[in-house]
PDB file of C-alpha atoms in Angstrom:
ATOM      1  CA  MET X1388     -21.322 -21.553 -13.985  1.00 39.00           C
ATOM      2  CA  LYS X1389     -21.915 -18.215 -12.231  1.00 35.00           C
ATOM      3  CA  LYS X1390     -22.640 -16.480 -15.532  1.00 39.00           C
ATOM      4  CA  ARG X1391     -25.172 -19.192 -16.457  1.00 36.00           C
ATOM      5  CA  ILE X1392     -26.912 -18.837 -13.100  1.00 32.00           C
ATOM      6  CA  VAL X1393     -27.064 -15.058 -13.430  1.00 36.00           C
ATOM      7  CA  SER X1394     -28.464 -15.392 -16.951  1.00 36.00           C
ATOM      8  CA  LEU X1395     -31.120 -17.847 -15.759  1.00 34.00           C
ATOM      9  CA  VAL X1396     -32.153 -15.513 -12.945  1.00 33.00           C
ATOM     10  CA  VAL X1397     -32.444 -12.630 -15.403  1.00 34.00           C
ATOM     11  CA  VAL X1398     -34.619 -14.691 -17.771  1.00 35.00           C
ATOM     12  CA  VAL X1399     -36.912 -15.829 -14.948  1.00 33.00           C
ATOM     13  CA  CYS X1400     -37.282 -12.282 -13.650  1.00 36.00           C
ATOM     14  CA  ILE X1401     -38.166 -11.021 -17.125  1.00 33.00           C
ATOM     15  CA  MET X1402     -40.769 -13.780 -17.528  1.00 38.00           C
ATOM     16  CA  LEU X1403     -42.331 -12.822 -14.198  1.00 36.00           C
ATOM     17  CA  GLY X1404     -42.331  -9.151 -15.059  1.00 42.00           C
ATOM     18  CA  PHE X1405     -39.785  -8.078 -12.447  1.00 39.00           C
ATOM     19  CA  THR X1406     -37.576  -5.031 -13.050  1.00 41.00           C
ATOM     20  CA  ILE X1407     -33.847  -5.615 -12.644  1.00 37.00           C
ATOM     21  CA  PRO X1408     -31.457  -2.733 -11.860  1.00 45.00           C
ATOM     22  CA  ALA X1409     -28.847  -2.498 -14.618  1.00 44.00           C
ATOM     23  CA  GLU X1410     -25.933  -2.952 -12.219  1.00 43.00           C
ATOM     24  CA  ALA X1411     -27.488  -6.122 -10.768  1.00 42.00           C
ATOM     25  CA  ALA X1412     -27.878  -7.914 -14.100  1.00 41.00           C
ATOM     26  CA  TYR X1413     -24.192  -8.689 -14.410  1.00 50.00           C
ATOM     27  CA  ALA X1414     -21.677 -10.597 -12.340  1.00 60.00           C
ATOM     28  CA  LYS X1415     -19.302  -8.440 -10.332  1.00 78.00           C
ATOM     29  CA  SER X1416     -15.807  -7.849 -11.655  1.00 86.00           C
ATOM     30  CA  PRO X1417     -12.896  -9.260  -9.609  1.00 87.00           C
ATOM     31  CA  ALA X1418     -11.474  -5.718  -9.721  1.00 93.00           C
ATOM     32  CA  GLU X1419     -14.394  -4.269  -7.752  1.00 95.00           C
ATOM     33  CA  PRO X1420     -12.755  -4.391  -4.265  1.00 94.00           C
ATOM     34  CA  LEU X1421      -9.749  -2.495  -5.614  1.00 95.00           C
ATOM     35  CA  ALA X1422     -12.043  -0.091  -7.456  1.00 96.00           C
ATOM     36  CA  ASP X1423     -13.676   0.659  -4.089  1.00 95.00           C
ATOM     37  CA  ILE X1424     -10.261   1.471  -2.594  1.00 94.00           C
ATOM     38  CA  LEU X1425      -9.276   3.744  -5.478  1.00 95.00           C
ATOM     39  CA  TYR X1426     -12.694   5.394  -5.349  1.00 95.00           C
ATOM     40  CA  ALA X1427     -12.264   6.120  -1.636  1.00 93.00           C
ATOM     41  CA  GLU X1428      -8.897   7.725  -2.439  1.00 93.00           C
ATOM     42  CA  ASN X1429     -10.501   9.869  -5.183  1.00 93.00           C
ATOM     43  CA  LEU X1430      -8.321   8.192  -7.800  1.00 95.00           C
ATOM     44  CA  PHE X1431     -11.034   6.318  -9.685  1.00 95.00           C
ATOM     45  CA  LYS X1432     -14.522   7.613 -10.331  1.00 91.00           C
ATOM     46  CA  GLY X1433     -17.637   5.925 -11.611  1.00 87.00           C
ATOM     47  CA  THR X1434     -19.766   6.741 -14.613  1.00 88.00           C
ATOM     48  CA  GLY X1435     -22.781   7.552 -12.440  1.00 88.00           C
ATOM     49  CA  MET X1436     -24.568   6.615  -9.221  1.00 89.00           C
ATOM     50  CA  THR X1437     -27.145   3.944  -8.396  1.00 89.00           C
ATOM     51  CA  GLU X1438     -30.459   4.612  -6.677  1.00 90.00           C
ATOM     52  CA  ARG X1439     -28.690   3.577  -3.443  1.00 90.00           C
ATOM     53  CA  ASP X1440     -26.124   6.349  -4.019  1.00 87.00           C
ATOM     54  CA  GLU X1441     -23.345   3.895  -4.861  1.00 89.00           C
ATOM     55  CA  PRO X1442     -20.880   4.468  -7.721  1.00 89.00           C
ATOM     56  CA  ILE X1443     -21.383   2.664 -10.995  1.00 92.00           C
ATOM     57  CA  TYR X1444     -17.919   1.605 -12.150  1.00 94.00           C
ATOM     58  CA  GLN X1445     -18.735  -0.163 -15.449  1.00 94.00           C
ATOM     59  CA  LEU X1446     -15.647  -2.300 -14.954  1.00 95.00           C
ATOM     60  CA  TYR X1447     -16.382  -4.379 -18.045  1.00 95.00           C
ATOM     61  CA  GLY X1448     -16.585  -1.264 -20.209  1.00 95.00           C
ATOM     62  CA  SER X1449     -13.846  -0.279 -22.648  1.00 96.00           C
ATOM     63  CA  VAL X1450     -11.317   2.431 -21.809  1.00 96.00           C
ATOM     64  CA  THR X1451     -10.860   5.533 -23.961  1.00 97.00           C
ATOM     65  CA  ARG X1452      -7.611   7.447 -24.300  1.00 97.00           C
ATOM     66  CA  ALA X1453      -9.110  10.406 -22.449  1.00 97.00           C
ATOM     67  CA  GLN X1454     -10.198   8.174 -19.549  1.00 96.00           C
ATOM     68  CA  ALA X1455      -6.791   6.489 -19.415  1.00 97.00           C
ATOM     69  CA  ILE X1456      -4.911   9.794 -19.285  1.00 97.00           C
ATOM     70  CA  THR X1457      -7.254  11.073 -16.582  1.00 97.00           C
ATOM     71  CA  MET X1458      -6.589   7.960 -14.504  1.00 97.00           C
ATOM     72  CA  LEU X1459      -2.867   8.343 -15.062  1.00 96.00           C
ATOM     73  CA  VAL X1460      -2.805  11.942 -13.828  1.00 97.00           C
ATOM     74  CA  ARG X1461      -4.771  10.940 -10.741  1.00 96.00           C
ATOM     75  CA  ILE X1462      -2.507   8.052  -9.706  1.00 95.00           C
ATOM     76  CA  LEU X1463       0.421  10.431 -10.139  1.00 95.00           C
ATOM     77  CA  GLY X1464      -1.241  12.665  -7.559  1.00 94.00           C
ATOM     78  CA  MET X1465      -1.270  15.524 -10.050  1.00 96.00           C
ATOM     79  CA  GLU X1466      -4.978  16.093 -10.620  1.00 96.00           C
ATOM     80  CA  SER X1467      -5.097  19.291  -8.546  1.00 96.00           C
ATOM     81  CA  GLU X1468      -2.042  20.688 -10.319  1.00 96.00           C
ATOM     82  CA  ALA X1469      -3.492  19.802 -13.719  1.00 97.00           C
ATOM     83  CA  LEU X1470      -6.775  21.526 -12.923  1.00 97.00           C
ATOM     84  CA  GLU X1471      -5.115  24.602 -11.456  1.00 97.00           C
ATOM     85  CA  ASN X1472      -2.706  25.078 -14.373  1.00 95.00           C
ATOM     86  CA  GLN X1473      -4.857  24.007 -17.303  1.00 94.00           C
ATOM     87  CA  GLU X1474      -4.788  27.488 -18.855  1.00 94.00           C
ATOM     88  CA  SER X1475      -1.005  27.317 -19.162  1.00 95.00           C
ATOM     89  CA  TYR X1476      -0.825  24.023 -21.053  1.00 95.00           C
ATOM     90  CA  GLU X1477      -0.242  24.189 -24.790  1.00 93.00           C
ATOM     91  CA  THR X1478      -1.017  21.210 -27.000  1.00 95.00           C
ATOM     92  CA  PRO X1479      -1.501  20.910 -30.764  1.00 96.00           C
ATOM     93  CA  PHE X1480      -4.710  18.893 -30.332  1.00 97.00           C
ATOM     94  CA  THR X1481      -8.031  20.203 -31.602  1.00 96.00           C
ATOM     95  CA  ASP X1482     -10.239  17.263 -30.597  1.00 97.00           C
ATOM     96  CA  VAL X1483      -9.921  17.146 -26.780  1.00 97.00           C
ATOM     97  CA  PRO X1484     -13.224  17.658 -24.893  1.00 97.00           C
ATOM     98  CA  VAL X1485     -13.267  20.466 -22.335  1.00 96.00           C
ATOM     99  CA  TRP X1486     -13.364  18.135 -19.312  1.00 96.00           C
ATOM    100  CA  ALA X1487     -10.206  16.318 -20.468  1.00 97.00           C
ATOM    101  CA  VAL X1488      -8.143  19.394 -21.373  1.00 97.00           C
ATOM    102  CA  PRO X1489      -6.274  19.678 -18.025  1.00 97.00           C
ATOM    103  CA  TYR X1490      -5.401  15.968 -17.969  1.00 98.00           C
ATOM    104  CA  VAL X1491      -4.259  15.753 -21.579  1.00 98.00           C
ATOM    105  CA  GLY X1492      -2.444  19.075 -21.199  1.00 97.00           C
ATOM    106  CA  TYR X1493      -0.531  17.893 -18.126  1.00 97.00           C
ATOM    107  CA  ALA X1494       0.325  14.519 -19.680  1.00 97.00           C
ATOM    108  CA  TYR X1495       1.469  16.077 -22.963  1.00 97.00           C
ATOM    109  CA  GLU X1496       3.609  18.717 -21.266  1.00 95.00           C
ATOM    110  CA  ASN X1497       5.267  16.070 -19.107  1.00 94.00           C
ATOM    111  CA  ARG X1498       5.861  13.712 -22.037  1.00 92.00           C
ATOM    112  CA  LEU X1499       3.555  11.015 -20.771  1.00 94.00           C
ATOM    113  CA  THR X1500       1.571  10.896 -23.990  1.00 94.00           C
ATOM    114  CA  SER X1501       1.555  12.067 -27.583  1.00 92.00           C
ATOM    115  CA  GLY X1502      -1.210  12.377 -30.163  1.00 93.00           C
ATOM    116  CA  THR X1503      -2.612  10.110 -32.830  1.00 95.00           C
ATOM    117  CA  SER X1504      -1.561  12.717 -35.412  1.00 95.00           C
ATOM    118  CA  ALA X1505       0.013  16.163 -35.473  1.00 95.00           C
ATOM    119  CA  THR X1506      -3.277  17.797 -34.423  1.00 96.00           C
ATOM    120  CA  THR X1507      -5.408  15.023 -32.894  1.00 97.00           C
ATOM    121  CA  PHE X1508      -5.298  13.201 -29.583  1.00 97.00           C
ATOM    122  CA  GLY X1509      -8.027  10.657 -30.315  1.00 97.00           C
ATOM    123  CA  PRO X1510      -9.765  11.014 -26.921  1.00 97.00           C
ATOM    124  CA  ASP X1511     -12.597   8.607 -27.742  1.00 97.00           C
ATOM    125  CA  LEU X1512     -10.453   5.836 -29.182  1.00 97.00           C
ATOM    126  CA  TYR X1513     -10.374   2.645 -27.110  1.00 97.00           C
ATOM    127  CA  ILE X1514      -6.949   1.624 -25.886  1.00 95.00           C
ATOM    128  CA  PRO X1515      -5.262  -1.794 -25.616  1.00 95.00           C
ATOM    129  CA  GLY X1516      -3.432  -2.993 -22.512  1.00 95.00           C
ATOM    130  CA  ASN X1517       0.048  -2.209 -23.814  1.00 95.00           C
ATOM    131  CA  GLN X1518      -0.894   1.461 -24.210  1.00 95.00           C
ATOM    132  CA  PHE X1519      -2.083   1.898 -20.622  1.00 96.00           C
ATOM    133  CA  LEU X1520       0.887  -0.088 -19.344  1.00 96.00           C
ATOM    134  CA  THR X1521       3.163   2.238 -21.309  1.00 96.00           C
ATOM    135  CA  PHE X1522       1.487   5.255 -19.680  1.00 95.00           C
ATOM    136  CA  CYS X1523       2.059   3.734 -16.237  1.00 96.00           C
ATOM    137  CA  LEU X1524       5.722   2.952 -16.905  1.00 96.00           C
ATOM    138  CA  ARG X1525       6.318   6.491 -18.129  1.00 94.00           C
ATOM    139  CA  ALA X1526       4.680   7.771 -14.936  1.00 92.00           C
ATOM    140  CA  LEU X1527       7.248   5.768 -12.958  1.00 95.00           C
ATOM    141  CA  GLY X1528      10.054   7.435 -14.880  1.00 94.00           C
ATOM    142  CA  TYR X1529      10.793   4.787 -17.518  1.00 96.00           C
ATOM    143  CA  SER X1530      11.214   5.572 -21.202  1.00 94.00           C
ATOM    144  CA  SER X1531       9.590   3.696 -24.088  1.00 92.00           C
ATOM    145  CA  GLU X1532      12.625   4.686 -26.163  1.00 92.00           C
ATOM    146  CA  ILE X1533      15.276   3.435 -23.735  1.00 94.00           C
ATOM    147  CA  ASP X1534      13.912   1.023 -21.126  1.00 96.00           C
ATOM    148  CA  PHE X1535      11.183  -0.866 -22.998  1.00 95.00           C
ATOM    149  CA  THR X1536       9.205  -0.889 -26.233  1.00 94.00           C
ATOM    150  CA  TYR X1537       5.686   0.481 -26.605  1.00 92.00           C
ATOM    151  CA  ALA X1538       4.602  -2.586 -28.574  1.00 92.00           C
ATOM    152  CA  ASP X1539       5.789  -5.068 -25.935  1.00 94.00           C
ATOM    153  CA  PRO X1540       6.113  -3.567 -22.437  1.00 96.00           C
ATOM    154  CA  TYR X1541       4.870  -6.645 -20.575  1.00 96.00           C
ATOM    155  CA  ALA X1542       8.041  -8.484 -19.506  1.00 96.00           C
ATOM    156  CA  PHE X1543       9.774  -5.260 -18.549  1.00 96.00           C
ATOM    157  CA  ALA X1544       6.751  -4.144 -16.525  1.00 96.00           C
ATOM    158  CA  GLN X1545       6.754  -7.420 -14.632  1.00 95.00           C
ATOM    159  CA  SER X1546      10.468  -7.051 -13.924  1.00 95.00           C
ATOM    160  CA  VAL X1547       9.900  -3.699 -12.194  1.00 95.00           C
ATOM    161  CA  GLY X1548       6.959  -4.838 -10.090  1.00 93.00           C
ATOM    162  CA  PHE X1549       3.765  -5.058 -12.131  1.00 94.00           C
ATOM    163  CA  MET X1550       2.395  -8.342 -10.815  1.00 92.00           C
ATOM    164  CA  THR X1551      -0.404  -8.648 -13.387  1.00 91.00           C
ATOM    165  CA  ALA X1552       1.472  -7.370 -16.455  1.00 93.00           C
ATOM    166  CA  MET X1553       1.905 -10.726 -18.203  1.00 93.00           C
ATOM    167  CA  GLU X1554      -1.826 -11.403 -17.979  1.00 92.00           C
ATOM    168  CA  TYR X1555      -2.364  -8.841 -20.734  1.00 93.00           C
ATOM    169  CA  VAL X1556      -0.141 -10.416 -23.364  1.00 93.00           C
ATOM    170  CA  GLY X1557      -2.407 -11.164 -26.302  1.00 87.00           C
ATOM    171  CA  LYS X1558      -5.557 -10.156 -24.434  1.00 90.00           C
ATOM    172  CA  PRO X1559      -8.048  -9.018 -27.113  1.00 88.00           C
ATOM    173  CA  ALA X1560      -9.769  -6.300 -25.084  1.00 92.00           C
ATOM    174  CA  PHE X1561      -8.833  -3.938 -22.261  1.00 96.00           C
ATOM    175  CA  ASN X1562     -11.530  -2.746 -19.874  1.00 96.00           C
ATOM    176  CA  ARG X1563     -12.005  -0.428 -16.919  1.00 96.00           C
ATOM    177  CA  GLY X1564     -11.460  -3.301 -14.487  1.00 96.00           C
ATOM    178  CA  ASP X1565      -8.104  -3.993 -16.132  1.00 96.00           C
ATOM    179  CA  MET X1566      -7.253  -0.315 -15.767  1.00 97.00           C
ATOM    180  CA  VAL X1567      -7.989  -0.565 -12.029  1.00 96.00           C
ATOM    181  CA  LEU X1568      -5.744  -3.626 -11.641  1.00 96.00           C
ATOM    182  CA  LEU X1569      -2.805  -2.079 -13.498  1.00 96.00           C
ATOM    183  CA  SER X1570      -3.248   1.211 -11.650  1.00 96.00           C
ATOM    184  CA  CYS X1571      -2.975  -0.623  -8.331  1.00 95.00           C
ATOM    185  CA  ASP X1572       0.122  -2.405  -9.631  1.00 95.00           C
ATOM    186  CA  ALA X1573       1.593   0.994 -10.543  1.00 96.00           C
ATOM    187  CA  LEU X1574       0.935   2.317  -7.040  1.00 95.00           C
ATOM    188  CA  LEU X1575       2.902  -0.603  -5.594  1.00 95.00           C
ATOM    189  CA  CYS X1576       5.918  -0.080  -7.869  1.00 95.00           C
ATOM    190  CA  ASN X1577       9.003   1.925  -6.987  1.00 93.00           C
ATOM    191  CA  ARG X1578       9.740   4.932  -9.117  1.00 93.00           C
ATOM    192  CA  LYS X1579      12.770   4.552 -11.356  1.00 93.00           C
ATOM    193  CA  ASP X1580      16.025   4.806  -9.374  1.00 91.00           C
ATOM    194  CA  SER X1581      14.072   5.169  -6.135  1.00 90.00           C
ATOM    195  CA  GLN X1582      12.966   3.058  -3.196  1.00 90.00           C
ATOM    196  CA  LYS X1583       9.767   5.061  -2.893  1.00 90.00           C
ATOM    197  CA  THR X1584       6.589   3.699  -4.438  1.00 93.00           C
ATOM    198  CA  LEU X1585       4.104   5.733  -6.399  1.00 91.00           C
ATOM    199  CA  GLY X1586       1.485   4.912  -3.760  1.00 91.00           C
ATOM    200  CA  THR X1587       3.662   6.110  -0.907  1.00 89.00           C
ATOM    201  CA  THR X1588       3.854   9.566  -2.465  1.00 82.00           C
ATOM    202  CA  LEU X1589       0.046   9.646  -2.272  1.00 85.00           C
ATOM    203  CA  GLY X1590      -0.047   8.387   1.297  1.00 83.00           C
ATOM    204  CA  ILE X1591      -1.289   4.943   0.250  1.00 82.00           C
ATOM    205  CA  GLU X1592       0.527   2.106   1.975  1.00 70.00           C
ATOM    206  CA  LYS X1593       1.055  -1.314   0.396  1.00 71.00           C
ATOM    207  CA  ASP X1594      -1.218  -3.031   2.908  1.00 69.00           C
ATOM    208  CA  ALA X1595      -4.127  -0.909   1.709  1.00 69.00           C
ATOM    209  CA  LEU X1596      -3.959  -2.581  -1.698  1.00 72.00           C
TER     210      LEU X1596
END
């Protein structure tokens, strides 16, 4: 119903010659409140700013491998380290854009990701939910070779604390809002063999999420 109302409003405005800001033409994502929290913690950044100087999240947009790895490094609290040490990272990839080099370099060196071939990372390829969930589980210390399978990480993820994991089984598309939700789940999970959550290491308490 909400989508139909929004569509009707858009049509009427167009007929009357009104200009509609791009961010106002779509219904808000249910992930937006959590996106605001992650944005305030400098863990999630928008794709631009509105005329009111507010971040544009594009929560219904698809997620690329480069964006996913960047998000992963941030929720690990390792962005500063990745940026400071980017010159020391060695990867076999020839297709990583300059802005993503420190994030991909950190993730590759710490065995959080691999490439799409011997020399390519595939930074612009869109990822499915199981791939981002796999990244998150690796960040918590779990292995896709021992603890769970890359193809089906959902049940295992739920068993270690990912409250929304099973919602992604069979989901045809994975978007930036989904990435926000799973990132928040990751922050609430204990690291492997630890009683300390990923969020606690960043100074983010459970009540904040």
